[in-house]
Short mmCIF file of C-alpha atoms in Angstrom, two decimals:
data_model
loop_
_atom_site.label_atom_id
_atom_site.label_comp_id
_atom_site.label_asym_id
_atom_site.label_seq_id
_atom_site.Cartn_x
_atom_site.Cartn_y
_atom_site.Cartn_z
CA MET A 777 131.96 122.95 90.97
CA ILE A 778 132.60 118.94 91.10
CA ASP A 779 135.75 119.31 93.28
CA ARG A 780 133.67 117.59 96.13
CA PHE A 781 132.24 115.86 94.62
CA ALA A 782 132.80 111.29 94.51
CA LEU A 783 131.23 108.63 93.17
CA ASN A 784 130.30 105.82 95.19
CA GLN A 785 130.58 102.73 93.66
CA ALA A 786 128.25 100.93 95.31
CA THR A 787 125.16 103.08 92.62
CA THR A 788 127.11 101.58 89.64
CA LYS A 789 127.21 98.40 90.95
CA TYR A 790 127.91 96.62 87.67
CA TRP A 791 130.21 99.01 86.40
CA PRO A 792 134.00 97.06 86.22
CA LEU A 793 136.09 99.29 88.18
CA ASP A 794 138.81 100.33 85.63
CA GLU A 795 135.55 101.63 82.83
CA LEU A 796 134.54 103.79 86.21
CA VAL A 797 137.44 105.67 87.33
CA ALA A 798 138.64 105.78 82.81
CA GLY A 799 134.32 107.76 83.25
CA CYS A 800 135.60 109.51 86.49
CA ALA A 801 138.59 111.19 85.41
CA ASP A 802 136.58 111.95 81.75
CA ALA A 803 134.30 113.72 84.06
CA GLY A 804 136.67 115.02 86.11
CA VAL A 805 135.33 113.28 89.15
CA ARG A 806 138.29 113.54 91.52
CA ALA A 807 137.17 110.72 93.95
CA VAL A 808 135.64 107.67 94.26
CA GLY A 809 134.28 105.33 97.04
CA LEU A 810 135.06 101.30 96.97
CA TRP A 811 134.42 98.56 98.34
CA ARG A 812 135.39 95.56 99.05
CA GLU A 813 134.18 92.42 97.17
CA GLU A 814 134.64 94.43 93.80
CA VAL A 815 138.11 95.92 95.58
CA GLU A 816 139.22 92.21 95.69
CA GLU A 817 138.52 90.66 93.23
CA TYR A 818 140.64 92.95 91.67
CA GLY A 819 143.65 93.18 94.11
CA VAL A 820 143.50 95.73 96.05
CA GLN A 821 147.60 96.87 95.06
CA LYS A 822 146.26 96.18 91.40
CA ALA A 823 143.36 98.89 92.53
CA ALA A 824 145.13 101.00 93.91
CA ALA A 825 147.10 101.50 91.65
CA LEU A 826 144.36 102.10 89.02
CA VAL A 827 143.21 105.03 91.31
CA HIS A 828 145.65 106.87 92.50
CA ASP A 829 147.40 106.43 88.07
CA ALA A 830 143.88 108.64 86.92
CA GLY A 831 144.71 111.19 89.56
CA LEU A 832 142.16 109.80 91.70
CA THR A 833 141.24 109.95 95.82
CA VAL A 834 139.24 106.78 97.26
CA SER A 835 136.99 108.83 99.65
CA SER A 836 135.92 105.53 101.53
CA LEU A 837 136.40 101.95 102.08
CA CYS A 838 132.95 99.83 102.28
CA ARG A 839 133.10 98.20 104.65
CA GLY A 840 133.69 96.63 107.84
CA GLY A 841 131.53 95.96 111.17
CA PHE A 842 128.87 93.35 110.60
CA PHE A 843 130.57 92.72 114.63
CA ASP A 844 127.26 89.67 115.03
CA LYS A 845 129.73 87.61 112.35
CA PRO A 846 132.26 85.27 114.20
CA ASP A 847 135.44 86.17 112.43
CA TRP A 848 134.68 90.38 113.11
CA TYR A 849 137.65 90.76 114.73
CA ASP A 850 139.96 89.48 111.79
CA GLU A 851 137.48 90.83 109.52
CA ASN A 852 137.84 93.99 110.31
CA ARG A 853 141.57 94.18 110.45
CA ARG A 854 142.08 93.65 106.72
CA ALA A 855 139.70 96.05 105.78
CA LEU A 856 141.40 98.81 107.93
CA ASP A 857 144.59 97.02 106.05
CA GLU A 858 143.10 97.45 102.41
CA ALA A 859 141.33 100.92 103.08
CA ALA A 860 145.00 101.23 104.45
CA ALA A 861 146.44 100.44 101.30
CA LEU A 862 143.99 102.19 98.13
CA GLY A 863 144.43 105.52 100.45
CA ALA A 864 141.08 106.07 102.16
CA PRO A 865 140.78 107.57 105.21
CA SER A 866 137.87 105.88 106.61
CA LEU A 867 136.58 102.60 106.50
CA VAL A 868 132.47 102.32 106.80
CA LEU A 869 130.94 100.31 109.57
CA VAL A 870 127.49 98.36 108.96
CA SER A 871 127.57 97.39 112.52
CA GLY A 872 125.41 93.99 112.04
CA GLY A 873 122.32 93.23 112.95
CA LEU A 874 121.04 91.00 116.06
CA SER A 875 121.95 87.24 116.11
CA ASP A 876 120.33 84.90 115.04
CA GLY A 877 117.19 84.38 117.47
CA SER A 878 118.54 87.40 119.46
CA ARG A 879 116.13 89.60 120.92
CA ASP A 880 118.24 91.34 122.72
CA VAL A 881 119.68 94.77 121.28
CA ASP A 882 120.86 95.69 124.12
CA ALA A 883 123.65 93.10 123.79
CA ALA A 884 124.09 93.63 119.88
CA ARG A 885 124.55 97.44 120.37
CA ALA A 886 127.40 96.96 123.87
CA HIS A 887 129.09 94.23 122.15
CA ILE A 888 129.74 97.24 118.94
CA GLY A 889 131.42 99.25 121.41
CA GLU A 890 134.28 96.76 122.77
CA ALA A 891 134.20 95.64 119.22
CA ILE A 892 135.19 99.89 118.13
CA GLY A 893 137.41 99.70 121.94
CA ARG A 894 139.53 96.31 120.22
CA LEU A 895 140.16 98.00 116.54
CA VAL A 896 141.56 101.03 117.41
CA PRO A 897 145.06 101.04 118.01
CA HIS A 898 145.22 99.34 114.78
CA ALA A 899 142.84 102.13 112.95
CA LEU A 900 145.76 104.40 114.37
CA SER A 901 148.18 101.98 113.77
CA VAL A 902 146.99 101.58 109.97
CA GLY A 903 146.07 105.92 109.61
CA VAL A 904 142.57 104.98 108.98
CA ARG A 905 140.00 105.99 110.89
CA LEU A 906 136.34 103.52 111.68
CA ALA A 907 133.21 105.45 110.25
CA ILE A 908 130.34 104.43 111.83
CA GLU A 909 127.51 104.40 110.06
CA PRO A 910 124.26 105.30 111.21
CA LEU A 911 121.16 103.08 109.62
CA HIS A 912 117.61 103.57 108.76
CA PRO A 913 115.82 102.24 111.95
CA MET A 914 114.01 99.51 109.41
CA PHE A 915 117.77 97.96 109.67
CA CYS A 916 117.84 97.08 112.62
CA SER A 917 116.76 93.32 112.64
CA ASP A 918 119.85 92.61 110.25
CA ARG A 919 122.10 94.80 109.60
CA CYS A 920 123.02 97.56 111.76
CA VAL A 921 121.41 98.37 115.75
CA VAL A 922 122.89 101.36 115.74
CA SER A 923 119.77 103.28 113.92
CA SER A 924 120.71 107.28 114.51
CA LEU A 925 123.30 110.06 114.29
CA GLY A 926 122.69 110.29 118.22
CA GLN A 927 123.97 106.11 119.48
CA ALA A 928 126.66 107.05 116.49
CA LEU A 929 128.09 109.27 118.73
CA ASP A 930 127.97 107.98 121.70
CA LEU A 931 129.76 105.11 120.53
CA ALA A 932 132.73 107.15 118.98
CA ALA A 933 132.57 109.33 122.08
CA PRO A 934 135.35 106.90 123.67
CA HIS A 935 138.41 107.42 121.72
CA PRO A 936 140.26 109.22 119.37
CA ALA A 937 138.61 111.26 116.74
CA GLU A 938 141.33 110.41 114.82
CA ALA A 939 140.34 106.74 115.01
CA VAL A 940 136.94 107.28 115.38
CA GLY A 941 134.42 109.38 113.70
CA VAL A 942 130.49 108.66 111.86
CA VAL A 943 129.07 108.89 109.00
CA ILE A 944 125.83 110.87 108.08
CA ASP A 945 124.00 109.49 104.70
CA THR A 946 120.58 111.49 103.50
CA TYR A 947 118.74 108.49 103.28
CA HIS A 948 118.96 106.98 106.99
CA LEU A 949 118.19 110.62 108.91
CA TRP A 950 116.34 112.64 106.69
CA TRP A 951 113.19 111.15 109.10
CA ASP A 952 114.70 112.12 113.03
CA ASP A 953 113.72 115.52 114.01
CA GLN A 954 117.33 115.35 115.77
CA VAL A 955 119.38 114.88 112.99
CA TRP A 956 120.45 118.74 112.88
CA THR A 957 121.11 119.38 116.60
CA LEU A 958 122.71 116.50 115.81
CA ILE A 959 124.69 116.96 113.12
CA ALA A 960 126.33 119.82 114.97
CA ARG A 961 126.85 118.02 117.54
CA ALA A 962 129.09 115.35 114.84
CA GLY A 963 131.26 118.96 114.39
CA GLN A 964 131.85 119.68 117.97
CA GLU A 965 133.11 116.70 117.95
CA ARG A 966 134.91 116.25 115.57
CA ARG A 967 133.29 113.17 114.38
CA ILE A 968 131.67 113.75 110.71
CA ALA A 969 134.00 110.82 108.79
CA CYS A 970 131.88 111.15 105.41
CA PHE A 971 129.03 112.65 104.20
CA GLN A 972 126.43 110.85 101.53
CA LEU A 973 123.86 112.02 99.58
CA ALA A 974 120.87 109.44 98.78
CA ASP A 975 117.01 110.40 98.16
CA TRP A 976 113.58 108.91 99.88
CA ILE A 977 111.90 107.36 97.26
CA THR A 978 108.62 105.08 98.13
CA PRO A 979 106.90 102.57 96.91
CA LEU A 980 109.93 100.41 99.47
CA PRO A 981 110.97 97.58 97.73
CA GLU A 982 110.78 94.04 99.19
CA GLY A 983 113.91 93.64 101.78
CA VAL A 984 114.11 97.74 101.08
CA LEU A 985 117.83 97.42 100.46
CA LEU A 986 117.31 98.35 97.29
CA GLY A 987 115.24 101.78 97.62
CA ARG A 988 117.01 104.41 97.28
CA GLY A 989 116.80 107.64 94.88
CA LEU A 990 119.52 109.22 93.54
CA PRO A 991 119.95 112.73 94.84
CA GLY A 992 116.46 114.94 93.40
CA THR A 993 114.51 111.82 92.86
CA GLY A 994 113.05 112.01 96.07
CA CYS A 995 111.69 113.93 99.44
CA ILE A 996 114.73 114.16 101.27
CA GLU A 997 115.59 117.84 101.90
CA LEU A 998 119.38 117.31 101.04
CA GLY A 999 120.10 121.07 100.25
CA ARG A 1000 120.14 122.06 104.56
CA PHE A 1001 121.98 118.26 105.20
CA ALA A 1002 124.60 120.30 102.87
CA GLU A 1003 124.66 123.30 104.54
CA ALA A 1004 123.83 121.15 108.50
CA VAL A 1005 127.85 119.16 106.78
CA ASP A 1006 129.15 122.39 106.20
CA ALA A 1007 128.07 125.29 109.34
CA ALA A 1008 129.65 122.30 111.22
CA GLY A 1009 133.27 121.85 109.85
CA TYR A 1010 133.13 119.44 107.39
CA ASP A 1011 135.07 119.79 104.54
CA GLY A 1012 135.65 115.86 102.58
CA PHE A 1013 134.29 114.86 100.10
CA ILE A 1014 130.52 114.14 99.29
CA GLU A 1015 129.87 110.51 97.99
CA VAL A 1016 126.54 109.97 96.08
CA GLU A 1017 125.87 106.81 97.40
CA VAL A 1018 122.36 104.75 95.30
CA PHE A 1019 121.84 101.27 95.58
CA HIS A 1020 118.73 100.68 93.40
CA ALA A 1021 117.52 98.17 90.77
CA ASP A 1022 117.57 100.38 88.00
CA VAL A 1023 119.34 103.06 88.37
CA TRP A 1024 121.65 100.01 88.21
CA ALA A 1025 120.55 98.29 84.64
CA ARG A 1026 121.51 101.83 83.75
CA PRO A 1027 125.01 102.76 82.10
CA GLY A 1028 127.44 103.73 84.48
CA ALA A 1029 127.98 107.76 82.34
CA ALA A 1030 124.65 107.67 82.64
CA VAL A 1031 124.05 107.57 85.97
CA LEU A 1032 127.67 109.22 87.21
CA ALA A 1033 126.42 111.75 84.37
CA ASP A 1034 122.97 112.07 86.65
CA ALA A 1035 124.72 111.81 89.60
CA ILE A 1036 126.97 115.07 89.28
CA ALA A 1037 123.80 117.45 88.40
CA GLY A 1038 121.78 116.53 91.31
CA TYR A 1039 124.92 117.06 93.08
CA GLN A 1040 125.67 120.43 91.69
CA ALA A 1041 121.69 121.57 92.14
CA ILE A 1042 122.19 120.64 95.23
CA VAL A 1043 124.64 122.33 96.36
CA SER A 1044 124.26 125.45 94.42
CA SER A 1045 120.65 125.56 95.93
CA GLY A 1046 121.48 124.51 99.73
CA ARG A 1047 123.73 126.54 100.37
CA SER A 1048 123.78 129.91 101.26
CA MET B 1445 95.57 85.77 132.74
CA ILE B 1446 93.03 87.46 128.62
CA ASP B 1447 92.08 90.78 131.15
CA ARG B 1448 93.71 93.24 129.13
CA PHE B 1449 93.85 90.92 125.74
CA ALA B 1450 92.99 92.98 123.02
CA LEU B 1451 91.96 91.99 119.00
CA ASN B 1452 92.11 95.01 116.94
CA GLN B 1453 89.84 93.91 114.44
CA ALA B 1454 93.27 95.25 111.61
CA THR B 1455 94.58 91.14 112.65
CA THR B 1456 91.98 89.37 111.43
CA LYS B 1457 91.35 91.61 108.19
CA TYR B 1458 89.17 89.18 105.98
CA TRP B 1459 86.61 87.93 109.31
CA PRO B 1460 82.77 89.66 108.91
CA LEU B 1461 82.45 92.07 112.27
CA ASP B 1462 80.07 89.11 113.87
CA GLU B 1463 81.84 86.83 113.24
CA LEU B 1464 84.80 88.20 114.74
CA VAL B 1465 82.57 89.56 118.15
CA ALA B 1466 80.97 86.40 118.69
CA GLY B 1467 84.56 84.48 117.99
CA CYS B 1468 86.62 86.55 121.01
CA ALA B 1469 83.42 86.64 123.11
CA ASP B 1470 83.44 82.70 122.82
CA ALA B 1471 87.28 83.49 123.05
CA GLY B 1472 86.98 84.80 126.49
CA VAL B 1473 88.03 88.48 125.01
CA ARG B 1474 86.47 91.12 126.54
CA ALA B 1475 87.71 93.66 124.40
CA VAL B 1476 88.12 94.66 120.48
CA GLY B 1477 90.39 97.57 118.68
CA LEU B 1478 87.19 98.54 115.33
CA TRP B 1479 88.63 100.03 112.06
CA ARG B 1480 87.08 102.67 110.34
CA GLU B 1481 86.08 101.02 107.49
CA GLU B 1482 83.98 98.23 108.50
CA VAL B 1483 82.27 100.39 111.49
CA GLU B 1484 80.48 102.56 109.05
CA GLU B 1485 80.10 99.60 106.40
CA TYR B 1486 78.64 97.85 108.93
CA GLY B 1487 76.97 100.22 110.47
CA VAL B 1488 78.07 102.18 113.59
CA GLN B 1489 75.26 102.06 115.83
CA LYS B 1490 74.79 98.71 114.74
CA ALA B 1491 78.20 97.70 115.93
CA ALA B 1492 77.73 99.78 118.85
CA ALA B 1493 75.34 97.08 119.21
CA LEU B 1494 76.82 94.35 117.93
CA VAL B 1495 79.37 94.77 120.22
CA HIS B 1496 78.23 96.02 123.80
CA ASP B 1497 75.07 93.26 123.14
CA ALA B 1498 78.43 90.61 123.10
CA GLY B 1499 79.90 91.50 126.36
CA LEU B 1500 82.41 93.42 125.23
CA THR B 1501 84.11 96.78 125.17
CA VAL B 1502 85.61 98.79 122.02
CA SER B 1503 89.19 99.84 123.08
CA SER B 1504 90.12 102.52 120.00
CA LEU B 1505 89.48 103.04 117.11
CA CYS B 1506 91.19 103.52 113.62
CA ARG B 1507 91.70 105.19 112.84
CA GLY B 1508 91.84 109.31 112.44
CA GLY B 1509 95.06 111.53 111.07
CA PHE B 1510 96.11 111.97 108.05
CA PHE B 1511 96.65 115.51 108.16
CA ASP B 1512 97.95 115.90 105.01
CA LYS B 1513 94.40 116.03 103.67
CA PRO B 1514 92.01 118.57 102.54
CA ASP B 1515 89.10 117.25 104.16
CA TRP B 1516 91.21 116.44 107.74
CA TYR B 1517 88.81 118.42 110.13
CA ASP B 1518 86.15 116.75 108.88
CA GLU B 1519 86.69 113.80 108.79
CA ASN B 1520 88.56 113.85 112.11
CA ARG B 1521 85.77 115.31 114.06
CA ARG B 1522 83.33 112.29 111.87
CA ALA B 1523 85.89 109.68 113.16
CA LEU B 1524 86.43 111.22 116.46
CA ASP B 1525 81.93 111.31 116.97
CA GLU B 1526 82.39 107.22 115.64
CA ALA B 1527 84.68 106.19 118.51
CA ALA B 1528 82.06 108.28 121.19
CA ALA B 1529 78.81 106.27 120.05
CA LEU B 1530 80.97 103.03 120.07
CA GLY B 1531 82.25 104.04 123.55
CA ALA B 1532 86.13 104.40 122.71
CA PRO B 1533 87.72 105.64 124.69
CA SER B 1534 90.28 106.55 121.91
CA LEU B 1535 90.26 107.77 117.76
CA VAL B 1536 94.17 106.09 116.71
CA LEU B 1537 96.03 108.66 115.05
CA VAL B 1538 97.71 108.38 112.00
CA SER B 1539 98.79 111.57 110.80
CA GLY B 1540 99.83 111.43 106.67
CA GLY B 1541 102.42 112.22 105.17
CA LEU B 1542 104.44 114.45 103.01
CA SER B 1543 101.92 115.55 101.00
CA ASP B 1544 102.31 115.51 96.42
CA GLY B 1545 106.30 117.04 95.96
CA SER B 1546 107.19 118.88 99.29
CA ARG B 1547 109.86 117.84 101.05
CA ASP B 1548 109.45 119.42 104.33
CA VAL B 1549 109.06 117.95 106.80
CA ASP B 1550 109.76 120.32 109.40
CA ALA B 1551 105.89 122.18 108.14
CA ALA B 1552 104.42 119.37 107.98
CA ARG B 1553 105.09 118.19 111.30
CA ALA B 1554 103.89 121.76 112.94
CA HIS B 1555 100.53 121.57 110.67
CA ILE B 1556 99.68 119.01 112.53
CA GLY B 1557 100.46 120.09 115.43
CA GLU B 1558 98.28 122.60 114.80
CA ALA B 1559 94.92 120.10 113.18
CA ILE B 1560 95.72 118.64 116.69
CA GLY B 1561 94.44 121.88 118.19
CA ARG B 1562 91.61 122.43 116.30
CA LEU B 1563 90.46 119.17 117.40
CA VAL B 1564 90.85 118.59 120.86
CA PRO B 1565 87.46 120.52 122.24
CA HIS B 1566 85.62 118.23 119.64
CA ALA B 1567 87.30 115.37 121.18
CA LEU B 1568 87.04 116.80 124.47
CA SER B 1569 83.16 117.51 124.09
CA VAL B 1570 82.30 114.20 123.26
CA GLY B 1571 85.09 112.50 125.21
CA VAL B 1572 86.87 110.96 123.26
CA ARG B 1573 90.98 110.83 122.71
CA LEU B 1574 92.88 111.85 120.08
CA ALA B 1575 95.31 109.20 120.69
CA ILE B 1576 98.91 109.93 119.00
CA GLU B 1577 100.75 107.17 117.21
CA PRO B 1578 104.02 107.26 116.12
CA LEU B 1579 105.13 105.20 113.02
CA HIS B 1580 107.83 103.33 111.98
CA PRO B 1581 110.94 106.23 110.42
CA MET B 1582 110.28 104.11 107.69
CA PHE B 1583 106.87 105.48 107.04
CA CYS B 1584 108.20 109.21 107.27
CA SER B 1585 107.62 110.34 104.17
CA ASP B 1586 104.23 108.55 102.79
CA ARG B 1587 102.10 108.21 106.68
CA CYS B 1588 103.27 109.85 108.97
CA VAL B 1589 106.05 112.01 109.68
CA VAL B 1590 105.13 111.59 113.71
CA SER B 1591 108.32 109.54 114.19
CA SER B 1592 109.19 108.66 117.42
CA LEU B 1593 107.63 108.62 121.59
CA GLY B 1594 109.54 111.57 121.69
CA GLN B 1595 108.06 113.82 118.56
CA ALA B 1596 103.98 112.66 120.25
CA LEU B 1597 104.61 113.21 123.34
CA ASP B 1598 105.45 116.24 122.55
CA LEU B 1599 103.12 117.16 119.79
CA ALA B 1600 100.22 116.22 122.46
CA ALA B 1601 102.00 118.14 125.89
CA PRO B 1602 99.91 121.82 125.35
CA HIS B 1603 96.19 119.71 125.69
CA PRO B 1604 94.76 118.55 128.56
CA ALA B 1605 95.70 114.51 129.07
CA GLU B 1606 91.89 113.58 128.90
CA ALA B 1607 91.85 115.33 125.32
CA VAL B 1608 95.70 114.03 123.83
CA GLY B 1609 97.13 110.64 124.81
CA VAL B 1610 99.66 108.73 122.62
CA VAL B 1611 99.94 105.59 121.53
CA ILE B 1612 102.56 102.08 121.90
CA ASP B 1613 102.86 100.12 119.75
CA THR B 1614 106.16 97.37 119.85
CA TYR B 1615 106.32 97.75 115.78
CA HIS B 1616 106.80 101.18 115.03
CA LEU B 1617 108.90 101.85 118.04
CA TRP B 1618 111.28 99.02 119.36
CA TRP B 1619 114.14 100.40 117.41
CA ASP B 1620 114.56 103.21 118.72
CA ASP B 1621 116.70 103.12 121.64
CA GLN B 1622 115.47 106.37 124.18
CA VAL B 1623 111.89 103.87 124.14
CA TRP B 1624 111.81 103.11 127.95
CA THR B 1625 112.65 107.05 129.33
CA LEU B 1626 110.17 107.85 126.70
CA ILE B 1627 107.63 105.31 128.33
CA ALA B 1628 108.83 106.57 131.48
CA ARG B 1629 107.72 110.10 130.56
CA ALA B 1630 104.44 108.90 128.89
CA GLY B 1631 103.64 107.47 132.21
CA GLN B 1632 104.40 110.15 134.34
CA GLU B 1633 102.53 112.72 131.67
CA ARG B 1634 100.46 110.47 131.88
CA ARG B 1635 99.85 110.02 128.18
CA ILE B 1636 99.93 106.50 127.30
CA ALA B 1637 96.25 105.63 125.57
CA CYS B 1638 96.67 103.05 123.93
CA PHE B 1639 99.33 99.93 123.88
CA GLN B 1640 99.31 97.62 120.59
CA LEU B 1641 101.45 94.59 120.22
CA ALA B 1642 103.19 93.39 117.05
CA ASP B 1643 106.69 91.45 115.81
CA TRP B 1644 109.39 92.67 113.43
CA ILE B 1645 110.99 89.72 110.81
CA THR B 1646 112.10 89.53 107.98
CA PRO B 1647 112.54 90.79 105.04
CA LEU B 1648 110.56 93.29 105.05
CA PRO B 1649 107.73 92.58 101.83
CA GLU B 1650 107.25 95.43 98.84
CA GLY B 1651 105.80 98.54 100.31
CA VAL B 1652 106.53 97.19 103.26
CA LEU B 1653 102.48 98.09 105.17
CA LEU B 1654 102.21 94.28 105.70
CA GLY B 1655 104.65 93.19 106.66
CA ARG B 1656 104.63 92.38 110.68
CA GLY B 1657 104.30 89.29 112.77
CA LEU B 1658 102.22 88.12 115.40
CA PRO B 1659 103.63 88.26 118.93
CA GLY B 1660 106.29 85.85 119.69
CA THR B 1661 107.22 85.16 116.19
CA GLY B 1662 110.02 88.14 115.35
CA CYS B 1663 112.79 90.56 117.54
CA ILE B 1664 111.57 92.79 119.94
CA GLU B 1665 111.32 92.39 123.46
CA LEU B 1666 107.58 92.82 124.19
CA GLY B 1667 108.28 91.09 127.45
CA ARG B 1668 110.12 94.89 128.23
CA PHE B 1669 107.40 96.62 126.78
CA ALA B 1670 104.55 95.31 128.86
CA GLU B 1671 106.45 95.16 131.64
CA ALA B 1672 107.52 98.75 130.95
CA VAL B 1673 104.11 99.95 130.14
CA ASP B 1674 102.78 98.69 133.24
CA ALA B 1675 105.67 100.63 135.37
CA ALA B 1676 104.47 103.57 133.55
CA GLY B 1677 101.16 102.89 135.37
CA TYR B 1678 99.44 101.85 132.51
CA ASP B 1679 96.59 99.40 132.66
CA GLY B 1680 94.40 99.18 130.11
CA PHE B 1681 94.10 97.30 126.89
CA ILE B 1682 96.97 95.35 125.63
CA GLU B 1683 95.51 95.37 121.73
CA VAL B 1684 97.29 92.51 119.66
CA GLU B 1685 97.48 94.83 115.61
CA VAL B 1686 99.68 92.68 113.20
CA PHE B 1687 99.17 93.64 109.55
CA HIS B 1688 100.51 90.06 107.70
CA ALA B 1689 98.66 88.75 104.18
CA ASP B 1690 99.48 85.80 105.73
CA VAL B 1691 98.37 86.36 108.70
CA TRP B 1692 94.70 87.56 106.60
CA ALA B 1693 94.70 84.68 105.01
CA ARG B 1694 94.39 82.21 108.45
CA PRO B 1695 90.44 81.59 109.34
CA GLY B 1696 89.98 84.95 112.13
CA ALA B 1697 89.40 81.62 114.98
CA ALA B 1698 93.16 80.46 114.28
CA VAL B 1699 94.94 83.20 114.36
CA LEU B 1700 93.39 85.08 117.48
CA ALA B 1701 94.17 82.70 119.50
CA ASP B 1702 97.32 82.21 117.59
CA ALA B 1703 97.35 86.22 119.74
CA ILE B 1704 95.99 85.11 122.58
CA ALA B 1705 98.60 82.48 123.58
CA GLY B 1706 101.43 85.29 121.86
CA TYR B 1707 99.80 87.41 124.20
CA GLN B 1708 99.99 84.90 127.47
CA ALA B 1709 103.35 84.02 126.52
CA ILE B 1710 104.61 87.59 127.23
CA VAL B 1711 102.33 89.08 130.09
CA SER B 1712 104.21 85.64 131.74
CA SER B 1713 106.94 86.21 131.02
CA GLY B 1714 107.92 90.00 130.80
CA ARG B 1715 106.62 90.76 133.80
CA SER B 1716 108.20 90.94 137.09
#
């Protein structure tokens, strides 16, 4: 029943990696989505061994991207290498916002297209997929100018599907009346690299980053998303990825139990 | 040079209506966008006389909509009557979010379409246009499930252009890579009822409602918007509509001066 569930590490940000891995293994979880900062702090090789020795796999590595930074090329090559070392099939890309003082969103978007093109050969050589994540439009200026699944698919289109895919994150996409058509298109184009669940709750906090709800606590039709992504042919892991200060303040194992329960309610109700 | 400038009253929320009207007249401003709460408090007929005696016109009345409330029909008919009494060509519609506990965004959107259809006869009879405003997707759950200009145009499409139009507000639409095409479509379909300027600044405050910047203080290509809306054939007023606690804390006349200066920089730089 939780074969496809994965815990994204950001959901339990302060749970130390070794405890998180042990807690997931105890709960019967098969995969974890990891974050570079935590993995680097622990040691990449050591983290890879820890996860694999516990019988888990890495569903994705977060995150590359931020193509608005001067060192984006070297940073993203390093991130691809780390993903490969962890056995993660995908590197999630948060592509960056406008550079300081810029209003040229077209130029920022064009630059992302070029940057991804430059990274494709390395992605292919290490066997890790670049997974373009469209972020909610409220993050357009400061985190990610890729604001819709359509844009992400257009950015991926020039490249082989094994090199470049997209992330479907319910939190970022639920408001879009085109999303169901776009998920079907993503499936036809074999681009779905990662599927992440988080719920929409209000009021949004200052800065809006830490406003996500655990699955089932908000207003998103998560079962409909699960069904649509399934119908599009995706059969990989489904990550629960929630950022919220109140969630982070709780013990990791308790959050994991809630994440699993929320996930189970969705996959059992949402599928035909 | 400021022939087409209009001050939306929400920009100077705490400026009493009589002072606002006098301040606008002194500054050579020709139009104001008014809000129902303030107008009702002052008295609708009295407000109409005040504005017209000062040589101003009302560019729009904010706001109708909120079709998720039980009394939407009567409220919107009243709002149309008030707009007519003020001589406002348009009633701006903020269409409402999901009803409490609902996750059915499709149903909410369908209901808006039906509600607008029911209001069209009264709008035609009083000569006021229903102006559907797409709000930024971050407001989708709690304020407005109409999240893109494309959706607003689709909702307007079944009705005569003189009865139903759309609002183009830079703050809500700037992130959308389809917006330039959609503005052109809005022009072809003669749907542009209202054009509002506000800038995007970060970080967003808690609740995200009061996070707008005066024109020129943020990252939106406002000149490009002015040019696109002009090219689409719109020749009406251009309202500056900003909600921000820091702006509200300042004297109305000073905010008006900044709003005019921001507007002038945009229309002089943005037009070919």
